[in-house]
Each structure stands twice: as structure tokens, then as C-alpha cells.
Coordinates of C-alpha atoms in Angstrom, one line a residue:
Chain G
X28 CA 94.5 132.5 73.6
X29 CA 93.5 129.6 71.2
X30 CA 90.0 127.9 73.0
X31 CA 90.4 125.2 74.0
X32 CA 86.7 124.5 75.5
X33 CA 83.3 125.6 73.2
X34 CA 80.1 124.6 74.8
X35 CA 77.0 124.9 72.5
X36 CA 73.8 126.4 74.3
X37 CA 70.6 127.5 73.7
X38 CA 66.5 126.9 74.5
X39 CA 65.5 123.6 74.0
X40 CA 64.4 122.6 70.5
X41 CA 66.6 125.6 68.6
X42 CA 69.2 122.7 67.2
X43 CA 71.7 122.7 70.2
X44 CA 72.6 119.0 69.2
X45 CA 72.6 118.9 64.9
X46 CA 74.9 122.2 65.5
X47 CA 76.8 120.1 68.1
X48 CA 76.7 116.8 66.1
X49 CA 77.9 119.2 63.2
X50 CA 80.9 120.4 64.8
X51 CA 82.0 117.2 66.3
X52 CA 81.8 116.2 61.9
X53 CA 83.6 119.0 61.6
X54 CA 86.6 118.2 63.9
X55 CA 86.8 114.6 63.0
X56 CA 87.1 115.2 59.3
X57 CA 90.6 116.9 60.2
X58 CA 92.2 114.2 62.4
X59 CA 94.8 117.0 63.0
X60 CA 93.6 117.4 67.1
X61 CA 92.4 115.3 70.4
X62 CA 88.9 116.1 70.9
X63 CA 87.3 115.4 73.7
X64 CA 82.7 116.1 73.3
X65 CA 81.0 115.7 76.2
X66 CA 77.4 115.2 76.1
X67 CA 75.9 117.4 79.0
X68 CA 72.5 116.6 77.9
X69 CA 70.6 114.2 80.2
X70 CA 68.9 113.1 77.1
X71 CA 71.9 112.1 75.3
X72 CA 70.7 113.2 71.5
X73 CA 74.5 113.8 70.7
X74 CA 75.2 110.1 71.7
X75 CA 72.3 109.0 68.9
X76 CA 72.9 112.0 66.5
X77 CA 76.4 110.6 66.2
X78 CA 75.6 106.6 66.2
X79 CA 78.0 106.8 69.3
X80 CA 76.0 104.2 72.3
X81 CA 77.9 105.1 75.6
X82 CA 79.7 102.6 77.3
X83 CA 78.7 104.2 80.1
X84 CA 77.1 107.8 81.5
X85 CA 79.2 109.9 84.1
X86 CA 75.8 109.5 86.2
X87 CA 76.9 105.8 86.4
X88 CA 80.1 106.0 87.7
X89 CA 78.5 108.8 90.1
X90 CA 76.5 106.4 91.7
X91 CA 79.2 103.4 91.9
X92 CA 81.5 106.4 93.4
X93 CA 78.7 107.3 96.4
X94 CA 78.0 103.6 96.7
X95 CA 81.7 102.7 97.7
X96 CA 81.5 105.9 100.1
X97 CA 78.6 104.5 101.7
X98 CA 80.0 100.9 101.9
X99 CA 83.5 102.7 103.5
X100 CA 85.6 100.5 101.0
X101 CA 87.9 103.9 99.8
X102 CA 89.3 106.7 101.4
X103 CA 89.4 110.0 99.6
X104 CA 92.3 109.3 97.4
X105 CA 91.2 106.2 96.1
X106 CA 87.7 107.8 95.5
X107 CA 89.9 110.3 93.1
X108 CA 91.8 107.4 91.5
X109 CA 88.7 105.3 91.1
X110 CA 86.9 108.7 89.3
X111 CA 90.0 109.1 87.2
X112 CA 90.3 105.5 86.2
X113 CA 86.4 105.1 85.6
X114 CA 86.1 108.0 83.5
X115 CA 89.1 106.8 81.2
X116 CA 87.1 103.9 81.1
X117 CA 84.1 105.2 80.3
X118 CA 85.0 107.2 77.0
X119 CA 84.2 105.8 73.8
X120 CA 86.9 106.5 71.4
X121 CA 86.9 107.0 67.8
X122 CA 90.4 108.1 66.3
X123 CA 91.6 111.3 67.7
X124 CA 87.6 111.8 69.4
X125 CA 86.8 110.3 72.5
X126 CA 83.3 110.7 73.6
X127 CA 81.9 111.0 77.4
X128 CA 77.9 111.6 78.4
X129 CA 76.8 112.7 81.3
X130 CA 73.3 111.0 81.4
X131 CA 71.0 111.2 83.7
X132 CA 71.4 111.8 87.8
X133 CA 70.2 108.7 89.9
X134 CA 71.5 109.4 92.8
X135 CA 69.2 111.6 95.1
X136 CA 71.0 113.3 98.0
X137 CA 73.7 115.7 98.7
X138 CA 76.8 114.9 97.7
X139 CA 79.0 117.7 96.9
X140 CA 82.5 116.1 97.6
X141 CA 81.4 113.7 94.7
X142 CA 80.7 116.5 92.6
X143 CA 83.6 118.3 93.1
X144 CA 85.9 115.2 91.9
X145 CA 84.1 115.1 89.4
X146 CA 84.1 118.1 88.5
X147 CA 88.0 118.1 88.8
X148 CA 88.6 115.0 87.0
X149 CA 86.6 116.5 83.8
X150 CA 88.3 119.7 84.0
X151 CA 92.1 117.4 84.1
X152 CA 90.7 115.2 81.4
X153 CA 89.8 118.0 79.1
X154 CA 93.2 119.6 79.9
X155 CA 94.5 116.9 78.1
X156 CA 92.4 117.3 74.9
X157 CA 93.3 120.1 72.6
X158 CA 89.6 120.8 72.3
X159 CA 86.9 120.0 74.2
X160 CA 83.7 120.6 73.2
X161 CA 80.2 120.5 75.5
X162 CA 76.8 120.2 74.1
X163 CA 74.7 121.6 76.9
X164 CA 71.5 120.7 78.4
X165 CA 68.4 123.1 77.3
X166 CA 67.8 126.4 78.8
X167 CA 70.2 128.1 81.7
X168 CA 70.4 125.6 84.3
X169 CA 73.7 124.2 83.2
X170 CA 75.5 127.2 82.6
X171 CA 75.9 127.5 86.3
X172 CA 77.5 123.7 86.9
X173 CA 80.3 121.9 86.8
X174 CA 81.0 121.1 83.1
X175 CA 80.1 124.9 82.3
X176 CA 82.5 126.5 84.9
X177 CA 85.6 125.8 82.3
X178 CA 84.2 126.7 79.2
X179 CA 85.8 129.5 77.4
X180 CA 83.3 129.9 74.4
X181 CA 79.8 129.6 74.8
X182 CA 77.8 128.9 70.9
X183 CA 74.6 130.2 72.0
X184 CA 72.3 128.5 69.6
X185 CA 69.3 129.8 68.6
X186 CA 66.4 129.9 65.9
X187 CA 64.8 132.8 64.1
X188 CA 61.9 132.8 67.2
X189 CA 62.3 135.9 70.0
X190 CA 62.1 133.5 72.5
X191 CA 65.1 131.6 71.4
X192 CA 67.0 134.7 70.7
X193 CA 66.3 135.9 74.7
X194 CA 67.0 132.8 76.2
X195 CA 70.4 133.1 74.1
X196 CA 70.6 136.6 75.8
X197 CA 69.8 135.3 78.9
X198 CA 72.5 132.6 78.8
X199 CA 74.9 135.3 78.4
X200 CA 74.6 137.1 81.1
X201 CA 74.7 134.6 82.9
X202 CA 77.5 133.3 81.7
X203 CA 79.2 136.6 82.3
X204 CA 78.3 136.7 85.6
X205 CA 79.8 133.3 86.1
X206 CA 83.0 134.4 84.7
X207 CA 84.3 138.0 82.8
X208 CA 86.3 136.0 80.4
X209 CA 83.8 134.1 79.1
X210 CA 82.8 135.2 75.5
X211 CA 79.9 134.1 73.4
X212 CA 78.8 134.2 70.0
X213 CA 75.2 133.8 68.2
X214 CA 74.7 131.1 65.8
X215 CA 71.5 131.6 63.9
X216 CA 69.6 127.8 63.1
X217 CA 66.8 127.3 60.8
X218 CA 67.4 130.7 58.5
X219 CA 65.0 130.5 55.5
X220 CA 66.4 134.0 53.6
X221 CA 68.6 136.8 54.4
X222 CA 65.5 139.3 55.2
X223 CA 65.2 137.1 58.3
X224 CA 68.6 137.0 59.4
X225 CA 68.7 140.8 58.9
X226 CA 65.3 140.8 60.7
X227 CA 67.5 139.3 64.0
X228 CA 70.3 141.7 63.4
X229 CA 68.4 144.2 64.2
X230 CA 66.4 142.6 67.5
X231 CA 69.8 141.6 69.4
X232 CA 73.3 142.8 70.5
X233 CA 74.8 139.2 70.5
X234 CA 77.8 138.7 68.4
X235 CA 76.4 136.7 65.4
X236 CA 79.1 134.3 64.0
X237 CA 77.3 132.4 61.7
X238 CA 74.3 130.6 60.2
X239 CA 72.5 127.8 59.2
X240 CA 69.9 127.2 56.3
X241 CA 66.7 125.2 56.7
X242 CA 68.4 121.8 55.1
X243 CA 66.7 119.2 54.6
X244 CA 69.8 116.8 54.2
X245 CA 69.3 117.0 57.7
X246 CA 66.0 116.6 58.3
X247 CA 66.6 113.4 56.8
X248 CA 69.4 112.4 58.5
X249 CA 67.2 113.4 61.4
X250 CA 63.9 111.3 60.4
X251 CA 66.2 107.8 59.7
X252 CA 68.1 108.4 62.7
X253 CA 71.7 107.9 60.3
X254 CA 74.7 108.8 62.1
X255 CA 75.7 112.6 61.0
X256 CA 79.2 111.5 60.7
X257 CA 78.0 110.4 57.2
X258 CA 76.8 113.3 56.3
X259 CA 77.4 114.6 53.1
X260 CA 79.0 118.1 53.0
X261 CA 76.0 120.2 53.0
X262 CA 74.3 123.8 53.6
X263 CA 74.0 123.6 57.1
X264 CA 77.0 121.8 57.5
X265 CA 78.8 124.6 55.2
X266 CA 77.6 127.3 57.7
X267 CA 78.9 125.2 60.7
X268 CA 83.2 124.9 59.1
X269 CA 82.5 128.8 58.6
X270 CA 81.6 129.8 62.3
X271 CA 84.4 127.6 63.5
X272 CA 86.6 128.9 61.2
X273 CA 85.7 132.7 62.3
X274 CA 86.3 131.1 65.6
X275 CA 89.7 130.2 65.0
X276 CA 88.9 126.2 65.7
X277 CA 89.0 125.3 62.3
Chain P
X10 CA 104.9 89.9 113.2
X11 CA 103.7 92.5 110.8
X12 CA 100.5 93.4 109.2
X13 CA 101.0 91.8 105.6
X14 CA 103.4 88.9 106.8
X15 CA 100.7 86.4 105.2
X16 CA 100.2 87.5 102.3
X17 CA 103.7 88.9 101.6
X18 CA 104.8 85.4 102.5
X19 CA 102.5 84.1 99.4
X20 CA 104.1 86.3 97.0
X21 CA 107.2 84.9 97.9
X22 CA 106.2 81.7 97.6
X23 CA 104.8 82.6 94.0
X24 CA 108.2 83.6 93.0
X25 CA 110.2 81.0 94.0
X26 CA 107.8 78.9 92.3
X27 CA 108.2 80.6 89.1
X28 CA 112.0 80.6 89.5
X29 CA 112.3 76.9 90.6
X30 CA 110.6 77.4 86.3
X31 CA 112.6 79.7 85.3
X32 CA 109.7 81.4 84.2
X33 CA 110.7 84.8 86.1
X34 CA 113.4 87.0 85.3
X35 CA 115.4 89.6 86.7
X36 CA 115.4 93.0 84.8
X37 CA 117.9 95.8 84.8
X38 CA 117.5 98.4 87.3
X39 CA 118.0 102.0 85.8
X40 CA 120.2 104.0 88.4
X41 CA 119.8 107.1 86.0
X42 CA 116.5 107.2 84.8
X43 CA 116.6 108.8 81.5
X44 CA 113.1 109.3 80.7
X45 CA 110.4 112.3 81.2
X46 CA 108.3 112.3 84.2
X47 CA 104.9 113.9 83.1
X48 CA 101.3 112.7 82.5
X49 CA 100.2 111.4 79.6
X50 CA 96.6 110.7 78.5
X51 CA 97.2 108.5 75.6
X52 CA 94.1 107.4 73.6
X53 CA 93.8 104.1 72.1
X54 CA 94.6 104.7 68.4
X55 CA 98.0 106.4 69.8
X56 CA 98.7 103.3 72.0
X57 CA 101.1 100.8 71.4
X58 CA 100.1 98.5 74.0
X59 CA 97.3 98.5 76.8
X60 CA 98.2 96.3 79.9
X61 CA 95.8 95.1 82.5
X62 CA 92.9 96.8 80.1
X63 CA 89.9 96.0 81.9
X64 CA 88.4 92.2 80.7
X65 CA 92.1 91.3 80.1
X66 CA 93.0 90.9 83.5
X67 CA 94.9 93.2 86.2
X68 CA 96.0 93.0 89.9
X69 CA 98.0 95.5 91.5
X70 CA 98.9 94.8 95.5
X71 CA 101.2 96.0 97.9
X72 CA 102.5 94.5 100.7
X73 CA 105.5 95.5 103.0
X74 CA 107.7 93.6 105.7
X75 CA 109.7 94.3 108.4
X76 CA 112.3 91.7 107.8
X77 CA 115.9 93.9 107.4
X78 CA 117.1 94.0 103.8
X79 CA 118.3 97.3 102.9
X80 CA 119.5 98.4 99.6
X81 CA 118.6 95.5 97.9
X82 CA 116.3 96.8 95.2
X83 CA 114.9 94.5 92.2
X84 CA 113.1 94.4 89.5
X85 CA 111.2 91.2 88.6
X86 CA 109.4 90.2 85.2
X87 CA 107.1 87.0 84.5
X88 CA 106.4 87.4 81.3
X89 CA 107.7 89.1 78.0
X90 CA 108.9 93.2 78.5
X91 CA 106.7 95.3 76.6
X92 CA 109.0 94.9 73.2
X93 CA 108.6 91.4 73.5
X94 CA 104.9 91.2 73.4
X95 CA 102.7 89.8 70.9
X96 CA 99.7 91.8 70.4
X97 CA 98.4 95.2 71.3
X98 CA 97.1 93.9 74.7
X99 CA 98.0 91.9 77.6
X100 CA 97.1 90.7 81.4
X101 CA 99.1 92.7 84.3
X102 CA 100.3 92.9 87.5
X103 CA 102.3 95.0 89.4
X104 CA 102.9 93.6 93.3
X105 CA 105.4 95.4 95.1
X106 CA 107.4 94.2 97.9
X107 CA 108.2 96.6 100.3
X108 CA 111.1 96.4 103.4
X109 CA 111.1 98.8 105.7
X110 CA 109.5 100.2 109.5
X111 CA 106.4 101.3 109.7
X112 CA 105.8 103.1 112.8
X113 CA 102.0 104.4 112.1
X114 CA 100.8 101.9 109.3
X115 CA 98.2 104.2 108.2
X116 CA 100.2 107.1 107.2
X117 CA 102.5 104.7 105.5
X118 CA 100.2 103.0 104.0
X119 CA 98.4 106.3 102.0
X120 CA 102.3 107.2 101.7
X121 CA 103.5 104.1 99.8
X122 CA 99.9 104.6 97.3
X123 CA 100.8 108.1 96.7
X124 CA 104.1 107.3 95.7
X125 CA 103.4 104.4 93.0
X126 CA 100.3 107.1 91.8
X127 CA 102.4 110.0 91.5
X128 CA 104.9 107.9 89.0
X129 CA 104.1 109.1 85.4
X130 CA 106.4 108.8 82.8
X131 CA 105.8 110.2 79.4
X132 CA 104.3 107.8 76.9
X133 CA 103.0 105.6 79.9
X134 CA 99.1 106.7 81.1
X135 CA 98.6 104.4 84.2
X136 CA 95.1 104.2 86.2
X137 CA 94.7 102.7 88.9
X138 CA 92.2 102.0 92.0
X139 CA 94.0 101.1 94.9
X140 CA 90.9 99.6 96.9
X141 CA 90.1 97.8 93.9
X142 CA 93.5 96.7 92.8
X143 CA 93.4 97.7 89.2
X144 CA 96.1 98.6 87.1
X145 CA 95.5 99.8 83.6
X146 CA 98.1 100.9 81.0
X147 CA 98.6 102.5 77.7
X148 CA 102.3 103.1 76.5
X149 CA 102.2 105.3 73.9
X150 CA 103.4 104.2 70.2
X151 CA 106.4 106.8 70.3
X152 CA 107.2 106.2 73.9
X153 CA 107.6 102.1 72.7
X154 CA 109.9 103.1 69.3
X155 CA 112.2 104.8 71.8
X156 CA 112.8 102.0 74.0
X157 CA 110.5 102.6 76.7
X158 CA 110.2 98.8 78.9
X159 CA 109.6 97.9 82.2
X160 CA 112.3 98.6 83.4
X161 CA 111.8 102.5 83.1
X162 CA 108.6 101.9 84.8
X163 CA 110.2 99.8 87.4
X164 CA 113.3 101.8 88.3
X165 CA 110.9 104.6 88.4
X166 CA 108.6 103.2 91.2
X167 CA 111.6 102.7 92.7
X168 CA 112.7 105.4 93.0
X169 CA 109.4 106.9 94.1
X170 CA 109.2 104.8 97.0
X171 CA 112.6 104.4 98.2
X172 CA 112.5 108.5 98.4
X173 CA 110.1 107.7 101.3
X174 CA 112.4 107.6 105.2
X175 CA 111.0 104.5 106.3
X176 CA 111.6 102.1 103.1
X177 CA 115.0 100.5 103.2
X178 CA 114.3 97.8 100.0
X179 CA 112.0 97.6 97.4
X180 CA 110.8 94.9 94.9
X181 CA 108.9 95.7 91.9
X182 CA 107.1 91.8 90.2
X183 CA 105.7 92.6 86.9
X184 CA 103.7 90.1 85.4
X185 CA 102.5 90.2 81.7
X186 CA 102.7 86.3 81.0
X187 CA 98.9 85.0 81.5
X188 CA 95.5 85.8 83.3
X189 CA 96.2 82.3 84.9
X190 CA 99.7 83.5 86.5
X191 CA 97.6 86.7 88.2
X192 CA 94.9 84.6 89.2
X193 CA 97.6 83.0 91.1
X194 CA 98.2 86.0 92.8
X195 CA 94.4 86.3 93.8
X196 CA 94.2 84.8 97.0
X197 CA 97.1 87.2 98.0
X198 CA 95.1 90.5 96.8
X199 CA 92.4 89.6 98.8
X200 CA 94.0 89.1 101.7
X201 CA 95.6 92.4 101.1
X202 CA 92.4 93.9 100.1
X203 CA 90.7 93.0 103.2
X204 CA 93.4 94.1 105.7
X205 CA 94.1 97.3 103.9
X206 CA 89.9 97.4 104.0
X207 CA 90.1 97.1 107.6
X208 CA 92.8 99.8 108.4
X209 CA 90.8 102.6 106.3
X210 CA 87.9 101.8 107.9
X211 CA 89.6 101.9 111.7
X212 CA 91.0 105.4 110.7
X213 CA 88.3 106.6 108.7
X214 CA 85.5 105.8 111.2
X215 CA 84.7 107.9 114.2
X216 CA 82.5 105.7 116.1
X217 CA 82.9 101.7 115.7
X218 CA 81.2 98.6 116.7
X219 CA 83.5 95.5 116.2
X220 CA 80.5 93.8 116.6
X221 CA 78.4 94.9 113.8
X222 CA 82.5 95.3 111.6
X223 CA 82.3 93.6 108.1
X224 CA 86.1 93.0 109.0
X225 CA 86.0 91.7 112.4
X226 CA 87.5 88.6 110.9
X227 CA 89.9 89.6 109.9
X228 CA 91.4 91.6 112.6
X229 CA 90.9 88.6 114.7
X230 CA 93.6 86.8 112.2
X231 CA 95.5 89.5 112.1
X232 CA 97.1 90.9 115.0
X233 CA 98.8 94.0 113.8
X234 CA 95.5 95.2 113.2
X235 CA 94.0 94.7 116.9
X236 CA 97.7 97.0 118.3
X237 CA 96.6 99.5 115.6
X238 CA 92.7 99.5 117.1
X239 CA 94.1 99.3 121.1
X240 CA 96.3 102.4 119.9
X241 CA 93.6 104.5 118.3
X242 CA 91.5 103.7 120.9
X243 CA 93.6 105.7 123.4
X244 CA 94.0 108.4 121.1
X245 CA 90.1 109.0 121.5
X246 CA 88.5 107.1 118.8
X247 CA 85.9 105.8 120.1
X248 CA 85.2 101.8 119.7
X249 CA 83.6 99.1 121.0
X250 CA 86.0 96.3 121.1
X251 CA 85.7 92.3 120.7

């Protein structure tokens, strides 16, 4: 089965979002696909690592969603009409790439049916996309919520440390847990030789399928804040097209 | 006396305005519809056209009489058909007319919504918010080459609803001529909006204080909607009445 959702994990700092911002290159280079990338990260780096300013955060049409429960003006289906139609709305489109972030949550309170539309709305609108992929928030949380609960691929990104690689570990069992079809590979950030990428090799179990130099094409990128979709083709942008293409998406 | 008579009366009005113009016209209805019906999510650089895209102006209404008229379906456009505009987008409406009974105005209410939603024709992504009345297009740049028009969309909504058993006519008004022309409309969608507002809210609601009822107003002017209150009020609902 082709994937048809990737979601890019890992402890905070290992380089969740250049990997992610590196794929999302990637894909739009080929033009030959409708992807949909979701940025999962309340932050939003992948919004700025791409030069992409939301039109709006899924947290936004959250809380106009609970607001129009509250004031009674909808019913339950026109709360799922209004979801779909403010989601399409809130996509920023670039070519065959639309973009969604998720933002931050304002809303405090319990409000699971909202959720769950939500939830249901992403999963339609990425059934329409012939690749969606997620850049997740650090560390495990997300793995257990509602953009996570479709993915088929988890990237589990990671640096040379041992924290980063267990977290990595962690993630996958999780993820596991969550679903048995869910299958994961290791993508190694930061790698200064091959001793220290055999070094890892040795320390974990986790399918490796690929890595990145230390490049400092993109610690410039990084330090002007330049949009990596003008990135010139580079190391670490080399070992990005070679994961996806042992992944098939490429 | 039914429970859009007002505003149903005003898009009558509108019409025979516009045809007293000649502004409106009458398009063909398609009695076999020979076009897919699936979903499409269409983005923009696929899009021929977007209709009603937000900024550009949209209204989308309902309203349904009682008067008898059965079987006489039609299709109205004020404006050019979607091969005839100039541009990539353009201002809509879509108001539908509908003739019929209505025994629990409720259940036909969320019936007649569901049926317009569940029309999807391939090359055509529609969103809409009912509560809102918001209609957004995008007709895909294929679907356009092949001949796709109103008239698709029309005959299909047709269809839709007539499948319903208590709809004896329907009248589909597209209007893609000016933000002016829908603003027209306005003071008809609001009135719709508000009655509609009132009878989620009456069957939505467990406990109900006319007093303290952001629509008390309006089911004072409209007196369908106090039958519909007397009635759930002896089905157990309980209210305190004006």
C-alpha cells in the first residue's frame, strides 16, 4: 500500500521541522501530486521555515465552532458543514500544496464533539490529498491525538544524542500501541562522520532510513529566516530525496 | 399561512423584478443527468472558476411554500452560466423555492439541507454553511472544458430534493450577475436566517424561557413558529411561553 500519510516526530530540538520543511521542498519540486502538510506544532516553525503566514490556525476555527455552540445558532450538521467549509478556507495554497496549522488551543474546556469533527474533517480532507504529510509537535504527546490517529508512517527524527534516539524509541512504541500497522523509520539529523552513524547503529533497533549532514546551507537559511523552498539542492537536502525515495514517496 | 410565506413572497418579488428586465433567464432542465456524482476537493490552481469565494459575495437561502404547484420544476439564472463568465471569480447565490407539505417543519427542514449538501458532482467542490448562508464553489478546469454549467448543478438539486415525499415543485435561482443583485436578496436571508434560527433553537433546547429568547420577535411575527412551540410543548418540552 502506497502512504498516503507521513508524520515527522521526534524530541524537541533534533530538526523535526528543517526535515519537515525539507520534504515539503521535496514534494513541491515534483508538482506530479496534491499535498496536503499540516503543521501540528503549536509553535508553527514549519509555517516560518517555509515563508508560508497562515491565513488562519485550526485552533481558530475551533474556537468560532464552540462559540456558535454556545450561542445555539447551528445544529450538529451545520457545525460539520461550517468545519468543512472553514477548513477549506483556511488552507493556504501553493500549486499542487495546500498548507493547514494547527496553532495553538484557546479554548479551555471540554469539548470532545468539537474534537471529533475535527478530527473527521482532517482525516476527509487528507483523503483527498495523495499525500499528506504532518510535522508533529515535540516529544510523545501528539502521537496519541487526532492528527496522529491516521498516520501510516511515522519519520522519527532524531540527532546523534541518546536522548533523542529513546525518545524516538519511545514514540514507537507508542505508536504501535496506537495502531499495529503503523510503521516507523529512523532518520538520523546532525551526522558529522560515518563513525557516528555507525556508533547509533549499534545503540538502537529502529529501522534507519536515512541521514543528514551537519550543513551549514541550512544553518544559514535558518539564521536569515529565508524561506527553504529556495533552498539550493544541498547535503542535507540530498539525504532528505534519499529517505523518501527508500520510502517509496519520491 | 406558512412559516417562510414572507420571505418567500420577497424572492418572488425579486424575480418578477428582474424579469419585468429581462435580466433573468430560464435554463434547461437536464431530465437525464449525465454527469458523475462524487466529491471533489478541487484546489485553486485546478479551478476554473470560484463562485461565492468568500470577499466576493455569496447567499444561499431556502424557503418553501405550501401554495399547490406540482411538477413544475425550474431552473432560473440572473447572470452569465459559468461558460459565459468573465474572469476566474464571481458573486453567488443559490435560493431555492420549494412547494410542497410540511407536516413536522423540523424534520423537513434538516431534510431539504441534507439534500442540497449531499449534491456533488464531479469537477464541482461546494461548501456551504447553512446557518450562515454561504455558498462557495470551485468547478474544476476539466469539469468546465467538458460542458459542465448550471444547469448540471441545477437539475441535480433537483433532483435531490424532489426525491424527498413531501416536495411536489422545486425552483432553483442562480445568481452570478453582481454583489448588488445578492445584496438584494439580503433582507430575504435574514428573515430566513432568523426563523430557521428560531426553529433549531425550539428543537434543540430542552428547557426555554420565551422571555429571556433572542428570537422572541420573531416568533411573535411569525405564527407558524408559535403552532410549532404550542405543539412541542405537549410533547414534553418544557417552555415558558409569552
Amino acid at each position: 500500500m502506497a502512504v498516503k500519510v507521513v508524520a515527522i516526530c521526534g524530541k524537541g530540538g533534533v530538526g523535526k521541522t528543517t526535515v519537515s520543511s525539507l520534504i515539503a521542498k521535496a514534494l513541491f519540486q515534483k508538482k506530479d501530486r496534491k499535498v496536503l502538510i499540516i503543521d501540528a506544532d503549536p509553535a508553527g516553525g514549519l509555517g516560518m521555515a517555509l515563508g508560508i503566514k497562515p491565513k488562519r490556525f485550526l485552533s481558530q476555527i475551533r474556537k468560532e465552532v464552540i462559540n456558535s455552540i454556545k450561542k445555539r445558532k447551528s445544529d450538529k450538521k451545520d457545525i460539520a458543514l461550517m468545519v468543512d467549509y472553514l477548513i477549506m478556507e483556511a488552507l493556504t495554497e501553493l500549486g499542487n500544496f495546500a498548507f493547514l496549522s494547527i496553532g495553538q488551543p484557546e479554548e479551555r474546556g471540554c469539548y470532545c464533539s468539537v474534537n471529533n469533527l475535527l478530527r473527521d474533517s482532517l482525516k476527509f480532507l487528507a483523503q483527498n490529498f495523495d499525500l499528506t504529510v504532518i510535522d508533529g509537535e515535540a516529544g510523545i504527546e501528539q502521537v496519541n491525538r487526532m492528527v496522529m490517529r491516521t498516520v501510516q508512517f511515522l519519520i522519527l527524527v532524531s540527532d546523534p544524542s541518546v536522548k533523542g534516539i529513546r525518545v524516538a524509541e519511545t514514540i514507537q512504541k507508542l505508536a504501535r500501541k496506537i495502531s499495529a500497522k503503523n510503521q516507523a523509520g529512523l532518520l538520523l539529523n546532525k551526522i558529522r562522520s560515518e563513525h557516528e552513524l555507525k556508533q547509533i547503529r549499534a545503540q538502537t533497533k529502529l529501522n534507519i532510513i536515512g541521514w543528514l549532514p551537519e550543513d551549514n546551507t541550512i544553518r544559514d537559511f535558518d539564521a536569515k529566516g529565508l524561506s527553504f523552498f529556495q533552498l539550493p539542492i544541498c547535503p542535507a537536502y540530498k539525504g532528505v530525496v534519499n529517505a523518501l525515495k527508500k520510502l517509496e514517496i519520491l | 399561512m406558512g412559516l417562510f410565506d414572507e420571505p418567500f413572497r420577497e424572492v418572488e418579488d425579486f424575480i418578477k423584478e428582474k424579469q419585468d428586465l429581462k435580466q433573468i433567464r430560464e435554463l434547461p432542465l437536464k431530465s437525464i443527468l449525465n454527469w458523475s456524482e462524487e466529491a471533489s476537493l478541487i484546489l485553486e490552481e485546478e479551478s476554473a472558476l470560484e463562485l461565492g469565494h468568500p470577499g466576493q459575495g455569496s447567499l444561499s437561502f431556502l424557503v418553501w411554500s405550501q401554495a399547490l404547484k406540482k411538477n413544475q420544476d425550474r431552473l432560473l439564472i440572473l447572470g452569465p452560466d459559468l461558460n459565459e463568465l468573465k474572469g476566474k471569480k464571481a458573486p453567488f447565490g443559490q435560493i431555492i423555492r420549494v412547494y410542497g407539505s410540511f407536516p413536522d417543519e423540523y424534520q423537513c427542514y434538516c431534510q431539504l439541507r441534507d439534500a442540497i449538501y449531499q449534491t456533488k458532482l464531479k469537477g464541482l467542490m461546494m461548501r456551504l454553511i447553512p446557518s450562515q448562508q454561504v455558498i462557495w464553489c470551485r468547478v474544476h478546469q476539466t469539469a468546465l472544458a467538458q460542458g459542465f454549467s448550471l444547469s448540471h448543478l441545477g437539475s441535480a438539486l433537483i433532483k435531490k430534493i424532489k426525491a424527498l415525499s413531501f416536495v411536489e415543485s422545486v425552483e432553483v435561482i442562480f445568481i452570478t450577475s453582481s454583489k448588488k443583485d445578492l445584496n438584494q436578496l439580503k433582507p430575504a436571508g435574514e428573515e430566513v436566517k432568523r426563523i430557521a434560527g428560531a426553529l433549531v433553537k425550539m428543537v434543540e433546547e430542552k428547557d426555554f424561557d420565551c422571555e429571556a429568547c433572542e428570537y422572541w420577535e420573531v416568533c411573535e411575527k411569525v405564527l407558524e413558529l408559535k403552532q410549532i412551540k404550542k405543539r412541542l410543548n405537549k410533547k414534553g418540552k418544557r417552555w415558558r411561553l409569552r
